[in-house]
């Protein structure tokens, strides 16, 4: 046998199983990354059916063809089930179709079934080729050229049911569809004092049902992994009645497709409707969301995730070895990782088995930490009233600082509900640290935050005020007067600065010697102690939606758009927004803009237009350069484009800060706030006075001591000293084609 080469000959990519939004972005990333490495990619149309059938169903995909599919829902190369691929004869045909085209590497985007099939195919590869040689179908020389099948798997599935990745491609988009629907139902239900029972997808996995309930004000949720107790009917009716009695005008019960009781008997949306109608005498409607959940344009997160996955899959093909286990590309926290594919498939199938055998505790454990945590938080915040009276002597104030970030209201809601439930008094400072300084602070009640989870903006107000020396003294006075003994700062740059200033002066003012916790809430993602801040996902979705429209406006022209996005001194929104919209060039404050760089970019883009390109996209972060402004760059491209294209500037503006929070921002805010309350609670109960910043580090939520704040920021710019997302600048270079 010939020596194993370090590069695949050609790569095939296919989508299989149920379609999921973001699959196209993954295919595009595979094609562009392979092209960057000088390798051809064949798109296999109609999944394994195409691989077995061959012919016109396996077609070379040029980067130019892949470039225009990023924003499309579903999968443009099609997906289909294939019985033949389940047979050895079918897989032999598939192998023949591949080697005849010089293909010996495969990227499969699908669910656990598709990935298990791919792994089997890889294991059999050498034998399949030997059988083809024996049958005289291919030559020994051809077989020798492709001694093993390189394989990389990535999960496209709306259910988010795969072990080995925190998120599957398509799940976030499905949450967007569900949450849009639930938000809409909440308003119509409230108008009529109605109850809605909503069925969402998920046969073995309650992820969509649980997270959409957490991200809206659902009254009850039924999921396969955690069947309700035997008396669930009475309990549900009691809870909904209790909600009505405290003034809730609507109730929504979310039922996962695979919901069941403790004996494994399915609980359907219809059964819940009948129960509530009979017991409560209410008008109850059922809405089955169905395939709407699969469709539509992929969310910003799915585009970014799929792009990272596709890129990493090709990198992985180069590293693949004949005897090592095939790898699955996945996400852990916010890092892309690889894990042995079949271990992930086995664990995924084990969860399904445990659900079937009614081992629900085991199922919840296998689902991982944040699943169980989310369920517990949901149970607390959806109650009709707190379990404890406010007599514990703990008075926690919530204050915002910095620009408005989508999710701020959700944070206050969770802080209020969790705090009250523990028997604490929760105060809100109006209008940021100005309110804290002036004693403009008020107590919050359980129902004061009703409906806040889905609202954009900041109900209690926020601003960029940072207290100076005099104001610190006033704040200390007010904290003493209000007997505040814990502070939750949910904000951005100014909020963190203000919190640090208070902490720094605690020796001078004993009233400031209290636990303070900062939570990252800014669209800019520019605060220290975290790889990701709340609000940025909503801003990215706003950018993606606007750029889709802007691109669409240019159908009949040849045009370069120069789109300016927010971010202050931090290029996060520009880089991730640029990757999620397929930008040709991205300008960041961290890199600045040079004349040489601009000249090279003008030449490169002009050449692409000469080759037939119709629309160009440049994403420029607002703080990239003081001289080379968005207008300057637009004029430059306009002039240099000559008759080839014209150029237009678009500044996306404050729409990025507004709008209702995305599912991701709602969910993460909820979990983070719960952790912050836990932190304050631990300090207060133990008499501690530690202060901290919560954030994602290596993908997990951790606390960093607030005293280290000055060492974690850049001296001259408003951004953290270390920014992990910058690692993806290489990816942006590859994706610009
Ligand atoms: P999903 O990938 O979403 O779990 P399926 O389980 O329906 O979806 O699998 C999709 C396709 O993958 C099947 O139609 C079949 O062609 C192939 N496949 C699934 N499981 C296997 C297997 N064990 N062996 C070979 N092929 C398989």
XYZ file of C-alpha atoms and ligand atoms in Angstrom:
764
model
C 0.000 0.000 0.000
C 1.266 3.509 -0.796
C 2.265 5.959 1.903
C -0.550 7.991 3.401
C -0.524 11.570 2.143
C -1.080 14.447 4.545
C -3.761 15.983 2.353
C -7.026 14.656 0.967
C -7.296 14.409 -2.845
C -10.748 15.926 -3.147
C -13.463 16.465 -0.585
C -17.154 15.598 -0.726
C -19.649 17.369 1.473
C -23.222 16.265 2.105
C -26.161 17.174 4.305
C -28.244 14.327 5.677
C -31.168 13.621 7.994
C -33.553 16.445 8.867
C -32.680 19.840 7.395
C -31.497 22.585 9.702
C -30.828 26.277 9.197
C -27.114 26.930 8.938
C -26.347 23.812 6.885
C -25.650 26.048 3.881
C -23.259 28.169 5.891
C -21.388 24.993 6.829
C -21.233 23.817 3.200
C -19.986 27.238 2.134
C -17.279 27.212 4.804
C -16.141 23.749 3.697
C -15.883 24.878 0.062
C -14.084 28.158 0.844
C -11.659 26.553 3.296
C -10.835 23.745 0.886
C -10.340 26.255 -1.951
C -7.992 28.207 0.286
C -6.001 24.987 0.703
C -6.122 24.283 -3.042
C -8.463 21.274 -2.775
C -11.579 20.664 -4.869
C -14.932 20.120 -3.229
C -17.808 18.075 -4.614
C -21.264 18.751 -3.255
C -23.253 15.558 -2.905
C -26.885 16.420 -3.592
C -29.681 14.627 -1.713
C -27.508 13.224 1.085
C -26.492 9.569 1.036
C -28.958 8.931 -1.758
C -26.768 11.120 -3.955
C -23.588 9.447 -2.782
C -24.957 6.006 -3.690
C -26.550 7.144 -6.966
C -23.639 9.258 -8.220
C -23.982 10.795 -11.684
C -25.161 14.343 -11.667
C -25.907 14.201 -7.946
C -22.204 14.590 -7.162
C -21.072 17.911 -8.591
C -18.037 20.094 -8.154
C -18.899 23.214 -6.172
C -16.903 26.336 -6.998
C -16.281 28.961 -4.321
C -18.302 31.472 -6.349
C -21.345 29.166 -6.173
C -20.887 28.598 -2.458
C -20.562 32.272 -1.683
C -24.208 33.161 -2.206
C -25.788 30.519 0.058
C -24.766 31.649 3.535
C -28.033 33.402 4.343
C -30.379 30.728 3.005
C -32.404 28.448 5.256
C -32.622 24.670 4.785
C -29.969 23.021 2.631
C -29.544 23.954 -1.023
C -27.762 20.685 -1.790
C -30.721 18.738 -0.490
C -31.083 15.956 2.034
C -32.799 12.599 1.724
C -32.992 9.334 3.588
C -31.284 6.428 1.850
C -32.134 2.818 2.540
C -29.412 1.681 0.149
C -26.680 3.385 2.134
C -27.692 1.207 5.061
C -26.603 -1.828 2.976
C -23.034 -2.825 2.201
C -23.817 -2.914 -1.488
C -25.034 0.688 -1.292
C -21.935 1.819 0.540
C -19.768 0.023 -2.041
C -21.478 2.046 -4.754
C -20.876 5.182 -2.724
C -17.170 4.355 -2.428
C -16.997 3.732 -6.172
C -18.644 7.062 -6.932
C -16.129 8.781 -4.724
C -12.871 7.220 -5.895
C -13.892 7.538 -9.534
C -13.888 11.291 -8.931
C -10.698 11.202 -6.892
C -12.541 11.879 -3.645
C -11.239 10.365 -0.431
C -12.503 12.776 2.194
C -16.021 13.358 3.424
C -17.698 16.011 5.539
C -21.090 14.867 6.783
C -23.509 17.403 8.209
C -26.385 15.586 9.860
C -27.777 13.929 12.968
C -26.521 10.947 14.959
C -27.890 8.459 12.424
C -26.085 10.109 9.528
C -22.855 10.305 11.503
C -23.040 6.665 12.610
C -23.538 5.694 8.958
C -20.526 7.771 7.935
C -18.362 6.129 10.557
C -19.324 2.658 9.386
C -18.524 3.697 5.825
C -15.092 4.874 6.933
C -14.399 1.627 8.794
C -15.337 -0.432 5.749
C -13.577 1.768 3.208
C -10.499 -0.393 2.514
C -12.647 -3.543 2.228
C -15.138 -1.814 -0.041
C -12.329 -0.729 -2.365
C -10.860 -4.260 -2.307
C -14.278 -5.624 -3.324
C -14.461 -3.087 -6.151
C -10.969 -4.127 -7.335
C -11.948 -7.820 -7.175
C -15.050 -7.099 -9.212
C -12.931 -5.251 -11.769
C -14.881 -2.024 -11.163
C -11.837 0.017 -10.192
C -8.111 -0.594 -10.651
C -5.696 -1.488 -7.875
C -3.898 1.729 -8.679
C -7.051 3.761 -7.947
C -7.583 1.895 -4.687
C -3.956 2.508 -3.684
C -4.343 6.215 -4.239
C -7.091 6.411 -1.632
C -6.044 4.079 1.169
C -8.435 5.446 3.760
C -11.443 7.680 4.031
C -10.921 10.940 5.818
C -14.035 11.894 7.702
C -15.258 14.832 9.742
C -18.756 15.039 11.170
C -20.703 18.032 12.272
C -24.155 18.104 13.681
C -26.984 19.783 11.854
C -30.129 19.282 13.905
C -32.714 21.641 15.293
C -33.199 19.490 18.403
C -29.798 20.201 19.979
C -29.760 16.580 21.010
C -26.180 15.580 20.252
C -23.558 14.775 22.799
C -20.142 16.311 22.009
C -21.470 19.760 21.251
C -23.278 22.320 23.369
C -25.103 23.550 20.288
C -26.028 21.851 17.050
C -26.316 23.832 13.818
C -29.954 24.883 13.474
C -31.045 24.806 17.129
C -30.593 28.535 17.690
C -32.601 29.387 14.578
C -35.372 27.042 15.701
C -35.418 28.871 19.035
C -35.781 32.155 17.147
C -38.843 30.793 15.314
C -40.373 29.404 18.521
C -39.762 32.533 20.538
C -41.186 34.782 17.841
C -44.297 32.607 17.928
C -44.507 32.513 21.730
C -44.038 36.298 21.997
C -46.863 36.742 19.508
C -49.082 34.295 21.368
C -48.417 36.013 24.679
C -49.826 39.268 23.381
C -52.954 37.741 21.855
C -53.465 35.494 24.905
C -53.173 38.506 27.210
C -55.790 40.409 25.225
C -58.371 37.689 25.800
C -57.184 36.253 29.145
C -56.618 33.044 27.297
C -54.453 29.997 27.798
C -52.397 28.608 24.944
C -50.921 25.152 24.813
C -48.010 25.149 22.392
C -46.399 22.019 21.019
C -42.768 22.361 19.985
C -40.448 19.847 18.338
C -38.261 17.453 20.334
C -39.023 13.736 20.557
C -36.312 12.754 23.004
C -34.884 16.128 23.751
C -36.700 18.899 25.563
C -34.068 21.523 24.783
C -36.298 23.646 22.534
C -39.256 23.425 24.922
C -37.220 24.175 28.035
C -35.176 27.022 26.596
C -38.103 28.659 24.844
C -40.014 28.556 28.145
C -37.061 30.118 29.923
C -36.862 32.804 27.256
C -40.562 33.701 27.409
C -42.955 33.852 30.291
C -44.301 30.307 29.916
C -46.317 29.090 32.874
C -45.552 25.403 32.526
C -43.307 23.187 30.454
C -43.485 19.464 29.774
C -40.318 17.777 28.494
C -39.368 14.145 27.860
C -36.348 14.161 30.189
C -38.196 15.339 33.237
C -41.748 14.036 33.418
C -43.932 15.792 35.968
C -44.913 14.152 39.255
C -47.966 11.863 39.376
C -50.297 14.679 40.461
C -49.204 16.974 37.634
C -52.740 17.661 36.481
C -53.823 19.137 39.818
C -50.493 20.947 40.141
C -50.733 22.544 36.696
C -54.291 23.722 37.337
C -53.304 25.116 40.755
C -50.357 27.014 39.256
C -52.363 28.503 36.430
C -55.161 29.518 38.790
C -52.610 31.074 41.145
C -51.171 33.007 38.197
C -54.610 34.361 37.319
C -55.252 35.393 40.908
C -52.126 37.584 40.973
C -53.112 39.279 37.734
C -51.448 37.253 34.974
C -53.645 37.849 31.963
C -52.367 34.909 29.996
C -50.872 31.487 30.446
C -48.823 29.491 28.023
C -48.038 25.816 28.532
C -45.195 24.526 26.360
C -45.298 20.839 25.504
C -42.394 19.069 23.811
C -43.453 16.583 21.135
C -42.026 13.730 23.210
C -43.463 14.819 26.581
C -44.582 11.925 28.767
C -45.510 11.113 32.317
C -43.453 9.095 34.816
C -44.824 5.849 33.363
C -43.762 6.813 29.881
C -47.323 7.526 28.695
C -47.275 10.421 26.197
C -48.765 13.734 27.279
C -50.172 15.558 24.284
C -51.067 19.203 23.809
C -54.694 18.145 23.235
C -54.805 16.350 26.596
C -53.508 19.460 28.323
C -56.114 21.574 26.545
C -58.973 19.310 27.623
C -57.680 19.230 31.180
C -57.436 23.009 31.469
C -60.801 23.595 29.818
C -62.517 21.104 32.116
C -60.830 22.188 35.313
C -60.519 25.926 34.812
C -63.478 26.557 32.555
C -61.202 28.639 30.376
C -60.882 29.233 26.704
C -57.830 27.142 25.802
C -56.254 26.986 22.343
C -53.651 24.592 20.989
C -50.937 25.739 18.604
C -48.678 23.159 17.007
C -45.672 25.024 15.657
C -44.609 22.185 13.369
C -42.245 22.710 10.466
C -42.122 26.456 10.872
C -39.461 25.670 13.472
C -37.162 24.260 10.801
C -37.540 26.992 8.262
C -36.436 30.507 7.575
C -33.147 32.326 7.415
C -30.471 31.113 9.812
C -29.776 33.202 12.891
C -26.486 35.059 13.291
C -25.305 32.424 15.757
C -26.046 29.530 13.397
C -24.238 31.245 10.530
C -21.197 31.903 12.698
C -21.274 28.471 14.324
C -21.671 26.647 11.012
C -18.889 28.719 9.456
C -16.531 27.829 12.278
C -17.579 24.170 12.105
C -17.121 23.935 8.333
C -13.691 25.524 8.538
C -12.637 23.240 11.361
C -13.992 20.168 9.545
C -11.646 20.757 6.594
C -8.725 21.396 8.932
C -9.616 18.119 10.618
C -9.592 16.218 7.304
C -5.960 17.169 6.866
C -5.135 15.859 10.345
C -7.135 12.641 9.994
C -5.240 9.364 10.269
C -6.170 5.860 9.125
C -6.251 4.323 12.579
C -7.444 7.144 14.809
C -11.147 7.529 15.573
C -13.189 9.808 13.299
C -13.906 13.132 14.917
C -16.983 15.225 15.504
C -16.664 18.988 15.378
C -18.515 20.552 18.289
C -18.853 23.567 20.505
C -17.906 23.646 24.156
C -18.861 26.918 25.764
C -17.814 29.166 22.941
C -14.836 27.121 21.759
C -14.834 24.818 18.769
C -13.549 21.404 19.786
C -13.270 17.913 18.293
C -14.223 14.660 20.031
C -14.324 11.009 18.950
C -17.426 10.798 16.809
C -18.658 7.367 17.821
C -18.376 8.159 21.531
C -20.656 11.139 20.930
C -23.103 9.034 18.912
C -23.125 6.362 21.634
C -23.794 8.893 24.402
C -26.551 10.498 22.328
C -28.216 7.148 21.772
C -27.831 6.319 25.456
C -29.905 9.386 26.371
C -32.679 8.213 24.051
C -32.496 4.745 25.635
C -32.696 6.165 29.150
C -35.772 8.203 28.262
C -37.340 5.055 26.850
C -36.498 3.048 29.978
C -37.848 5.824 32.268
C -34.446 6.551 33.836
C -35.111 10.266 34.078
C -32.480 11.197 36.653
C -29.836 9.572 34.475
C -31.176 11.442 31.450
C -30.995 14.823 33.156
C -27.402 14.089 34.226
C -26.381 13.113 30.707
C -27.931 16.300 29.325
C -25.258 18.287 31.135
C -25.058 21.044 33.703
C -26.936 23.984 32.265
C -29.954 21.880 31.253
C -30.784 20.907 34.839
C -29.859 24.368 36.080
C -32.196 25.984 33.539
C -35.021 23.711 34.639
C -34.544 24.661 38.297
C -34.373 28.394 37.512
C -37.527 28.130 35.430
C -39.389 26.501 38.283
C -38.513 29.416 40.561
C -39.265 32.297 38.236
C -42.534 30.955 36.843
C -44.145 30.661 40.298
C -47.041 32.941 41.115
C -45.391 34.142 44.323
C -42.112 33.781 46.229
C -41.778 30.927 48.700
C -40.315 33.143 51.467
C -41.283 36.436 53.114
C -38.695 39.200 52.906
C -37.310 38.906 56.402
C -33.754 37.769 55.867
C -32.192 41.218 56.237
C -30.584 40.998 52.816
C -31.154 44.051 50.654
C -29.697 43.711 47.179
C -29.747 46.586 44.711
C -29.666 46.119 40.958
C -28.118 48.866 38.867
C -27.271 49.220 35.182
C -24.341 51.131 33.757
C -23.352 51.748 30.157
C -25.438 51.789 26.983
C -28.664 49.800 26.797
C -28.129 46.112 26.130
C -30.928 43.765 25.077
C -31.471 41.422 28.001
C -31.177 44.036 30.770
C -34.865 43.718 31.662
C -34.602 39.945 31.716
C -31.701 40.283 34.173
C -33.715 42.500 36.525
C -36.641 40.088 36.295
C -34.568 37.115 37.330
C -32.737 39.036 40.072
C -36.067 40.172 41.519
C -37.730 36.780 41.385
C -34.786 34.754 42.675
C -34.048 37.340 45.357
C -37.638 37.541 46.596
C -37.912 33.769 46.529
C -34.953 33.614 48.913
C -36.596 36.099 51.235
C -34.453 39.088 50.225
C -35.509 42.634 49.451
C -34.610 43.676 45.916
C -34.122 47.317 45.056
C -33.652 48.868 41.646
C -31.612 52.034 41.099
C -33.297 54.236 38.536
C -31.180 55.568 35.720
C -27.932 53.811 36.558
C -25.401 55.100 39.056
C -27.061 58.537 38.932
C -30.053 56.988 40.696
C -27.825 55.281 43.230
C -26.087 58.590 43.910
C -29.341 60.513 44.307
C -31.167 57.891 46.332
C -33.552 57.272 43.456
C -33.991 53.657 44.415
C -37.178 51.665 44.743
C -38.274 48.266 45.946
C -39.313 45.738 43.328
C -42.240 43.331 43.670
C -42.817 39.918 42.049
C -45.248 41.187 39.422
C -43.383 44.447 38.735
C -41.185 42.499 36.332
C -43.992 40.656 34.575
C -43.320 40.407 30.855
C -39.816 41.874 31.149
C -38.051 38.819 29.767
C -38.898 39.692 26.195
C -38.583 43.470 26.324
C -35.659 45.363 24.810
C -34.206 48.487 26.383
C -33.817 48.976 30.121
C -36.983 49.658 32.147
C -35.068 50.920 35.179
C -32.854 53.042 32.976
C -29.175 53.058 32.179
C -26.531 55.587 31.222
C -22.794 55.944 30.798
C -22.233 57.933 33.990
C -19.163 56.992 36.028
C -19.115 58.537 39.534
C -16.188 60.777 40.453
C -14.772 61.282 43.975
C -17.676 63.424 45.257
C -20.303 61.112 43.861
C -18.647 58.080 45.439
C -19.173 59.696 48.857
C -22.829 60.359 48.006
C -23.317 56.785 46.810
C -21.794 55.483 50.048
C -24.243 57.636 51.991
C -27.184 56.340 49.994
C -26.086 52.726 50.300
C -25.961 53.185 54.063
C -29.304 55.005 54.141
C -31.017 52.334 52.070
C -29.275 49.567 54.064
C -28.103 47.990 50.811
C -25.775 45.082 51.568
C -25.231 43.635 48.088
C -24.978 45.130 44.619
C -25.612 43.570 41.204
C -24.227 45.679 38.368
C -25.654 44.508 35.043
C -23.951 46.632 32.441
C -21.119 47.485 30.126
C -17.940 49.524 30.187
C -19.232 52.388 32.367
C -20.972 49.982 34.757
C -17.790 47.984 35.297
C -15.742 51.157 35.779
C -18.239 52.476 38.329
C -18.326 49.156 40.194
C -14.548 49.098 40.335
C -14.470 52.669 41.683
C -16.893 51.751 44.482
C -14.869 48.697 45.329
C -11.629 50.715 45.324
C -13.017 53.139 47.875
C -14.293 50.595 50.356
C -11.578 51.351 52.918
C -12.569 54.996 52.887
C -16.325 54.368 53.107
C -17.396 51.361 55.174
C -20.827 51.403 53.482
C -19.105 50.371 50.257
C -17.585 47.317 51.910
C -20.276 45.043 50.513
C -20.229 42.265 47.919
C -20.570 43.597 44.380
C -20.987 41.442 41.292
C -20.723 42.669 37.703
C -22.536 40.983 34.865
C -21.444 41.662 31.244
C -24.301 43.365 29.420
C -23.183 45.320 26.392
C -23.582 44.797 22.686
C -19.909 45.773 22.249
C -18.522 42.738 24.094
C -15.779 44.990 25.447
C -15.736 44.273 29.187
C -13.078 42.173 30.934
C -13.480 38.794 32.607
C -15.610 37.284 29.862
C -15.323 36.013 26.322
C -18.880 37.035 25.581
C -21.309 39.640 26.854
C -25.095 39.646 26.859
C -26.702 41.814 24.218
C -24.138 41.146 21.520
C -26.123 38.243 20.082
C -29.193 40.454 19.616
C -27.016 43.115 17.978
C -25.515 40.506 15.649
C -28.965 39.346 14.610
C -29.912 42.928 13.906
C -26.773 43.353 11.768
C -27.457 40.121 9.889
C -31.098 41.029 9.194
C -30.137 44.501 7.954
C -27.298 43.273 5.764
C -29.569 40.624 4.216
C -31.928 43.434 3.193
C -29.119 45.673 2.009
C -27.692 42.891 -0.150
C -31.156 42.153 -1.497
C -31.547 45.773 -2.573
C -28.723 45.401 -5.062
C -30.147 42.640 -7.239
C -30.102 44.691 -10.408
C -26.805 46.500 -9.889
C -23.163 45.831 -9.241
C -22.385 47.389 -5.950
C -20.024 47.449 -2.988
C -21.634 48.203 0.372
C -19.533 49.654 3.139
C -21.449 48.833 6.301
C -20.481 50.487 9.571
C -21.308 48.638 12.765
C -21.028 49.632 16.421
C -18.473 48.373 18.892
C -16.614 51.454 20.141
C -12.966 50.335 20.452
C -13.821 46.655 20.114
C -14.151 44.882 16.776
C -16.209 41.920 17.994
C -19.463 42.942 16.288
C -17.610 43.697 13.067
C -15.699 40.419 12.986
C -18.539 38.120 13.948
C -21.100 40.213 12.033
C -18.776 40.133 9.020
C -18.372 36.363 9.237
C -22.127 35.890 9.635
C -22.902 38.025 6.590
C -20.114 36.803 4.327
C -18.142 40.055 4.248
C -15.386 40.431 1.678
C -13.373 42.650 3.996
C -13.664 43.418 7.714
C -11.994 46.395 9.367
C -11.366 46.312 13.107
C -10.153 48.896 15.642
C -7.654 46.342 16.938
C -5.891 46.297 13.550
C -6.627 49.814 12.330
C -6.708 50.627 8.617
C -3.659 51.428 6.517
C -3.392 53.012 3.103
C -1.476 49.991 1.797
C -4.185 47.682 3.103
C -6.925 49.736 1.473
C -5.089 49.808 -1.845
C -4.656 46.044 -1.817
C -8.332 45.558 -0.916
C -9.514 47.847 -3.715
C -7.416 45.907 -6.228
C -8.524 42.513 -4.947
C -12.205 43.397 -4.969
C -12.010 45.070 -8.373
C -10.485 41.871 -9.757
C -13.344 39.847 -8.265
C -15.911 42.126 -9.943
C -14.087 41.677 -13.216
C -14.550 37.946 -12.683
C -18.324 38.343 -12.388
C -18.942 39.289 -8.761
C -22.111 41.334 -8.360
C -22.247 42.486 -4.730
C -19.360 43.288 -2.432
C -19.587 43.779 1.315
C -17.177 45.578 3.579
C -17.908 45.638 7.291
C -16.174 48.413 9.190
C -16.218 48.755 12.952
C -17.010 52.342 13.953
C -13.727 52.773 15.830
C -11.451 51.290 13.162
C -9.671 54.462 12.138
C -10.150 58.185 12.579
C -8.986 59.139 9.082
C -10.176 56.250 6.938
C -13.832 56.704 7.779
C -16.761 54.806 6.297
C -17.418 57.749 3.952
C -13.778 57.861 2.907
C -13.672 54.152 2.128
C -16.948 54.369 0.219
C -15.657 57.276 -1.894
C -12.438 55.400 -2.540
C -14.253 52.302 -3.799
C -16.683 54.440 -5.787
C -13.828 56.183 -7.574
C -11.715 53.088 -8.140
C -14.661 50.926 -9.150
C -14.969 52.914 -12.365
C -17.659 51.358 -14.515
C -17.417 48.004 -12.711
C -19.456 48.827 -9.619
C -20.658 51.692 -7.492
C -20.254 51.985 -3.730
C -22.701 52.879 -0.975
C -22.224 53.568 2.723
C -24.661 52.187 5.295
C -24.321 53.006 8.973
C -26.486 50.576 10.891
C -26.763 52.807 13.972
C -28.840 52.384 17.078
C -31.017 49.596 15.727
C -28.171 47.400 16.963
C -28.821 48.366 20.587
C -32.572 48.152 20.341
C -35.034 45.415 19.635
C -36.199 42.552 21.767
C -33.461 40.311 23.096
C -32.612 37.218 21.089
C -33.260 33.753 22.571
C -29.577 33.336 23.353
C -29.413 36.672 25.199
C -32.557 35.885 27.172
C -31.326 32.430 28.155
C -27.796 33.479 29.027
C -29.012 36.499 31.005
C -31.269 34.256 33.006
C -28.566 31.732 33.823
C -25.933 34.387 34.538
C -28.214 36.417 36.785
C -29.116 33.298 38.736
C -25.398 32.624 39.263
C -24.784 36.230 40.319
C -27.601 36.013 42.860
C -26.070 32.782 44.119
C -22.739 34.567 44.493
C -24.249 37.477 46.434
C -26.296 35.082 48.505
C -23.234 33.042 49.490
C -21.374 36.211 50.457
C -24.269 37.614 52.455
C -25.060 34.418 54.291
C -21.390 33.869 55.193
C -20.633 37.513 55.999
C -18.239 37.729 53.017
C -17.541 40.900 51.088
C -15.874 39.608 47.933
C -16.570 41.409 44.671
C -16.381 39.791 41.283
C -17.105 39.883 37.578
C -18.954 36.921 36.121
C -18.136 35.764 32.616
C -17.495 32.983 30.156
C -13.940 31.732 30.369
C -12.955 28.829 28.172
C -16.652 28.524 27.642
C -17.728 28.082 31.265
C -19.149 30.641 33.653
C -16.576 31.768 36.196
C -16.020 34.645 38.573
C -12.962 36.916 38.430
C -12.029 39.122 41.370
C -13.081 42.713 40.695
C -9.766 43.964 42.115
C -8.026 42.595 39.009
C -10.110 44.866 36.745
C -7.271 47.330 35.910
C -4.932 44.518 34.886
C -7.497 43.034 32.494
C -8.170 46.063 30.329
C -6.070 47.780 27.697
C -4.438 50.976 28.857
C -5.365 53.259 26.000
C -8.426 51.677 24.485
C -11.808 50.732 25.835
C -11.525 46.964 25.566
C -10.154 43.923 27.402
C -6.427 43.159 27.148
C -7.196 39.608 25.999
C -9.896 38.953 23.415
C -10.354 35.317 22.426
C -12.617 36.081 19.484
C -9.600 37.651 17.774
C -8.417 34.087 17.056
C -11.103 34.026 14.380
C -9.384 36.688 12.292
C -7.683 33.852 10.382
C -11.077 32.384 9.673
C -12.218 35.736 8.281
C -9.252 35.775 5.880
C -10.206 32.339 4.574
C -13.921 33.131 4.305
C -13.430 36.230 2.204
C -12.551 33.887 -0.617
P -30.258 11.724 11.404
O -28.911 11.795 10.756
O -30.929 13.057 11.454
O -30.188 11.016 12.731
P -31.376 9.331 10.117
O -31.130 8.508 11.336
O -32.659 9.208 9.425
O -31.199 10.901 10.419
O -30.198 9.042 9.098
C -30.132 9.645 7.833
C -29.506 8.670 6.837
O -28.225 8.276 7.318
C -30.272 7.376 6.661
O -31.292 7.479 5.704
C -29.184 6.439 6.176
O -28.943 6.606 4.812
C -27.966 6.918 6.929
N -27.786 6.097 8.131
C -28.326 6.280 9.349
N -27.943 5.310 10.201
C -27.142 4.499 9.488
C -26.394 3.303 9.795
N -26.399 2.753 11.021
N -25.677 2.739 8.807
C -25.629 3.280 7.573
N -26.303 4.393 7.236
C -27.044 4.988 8.170
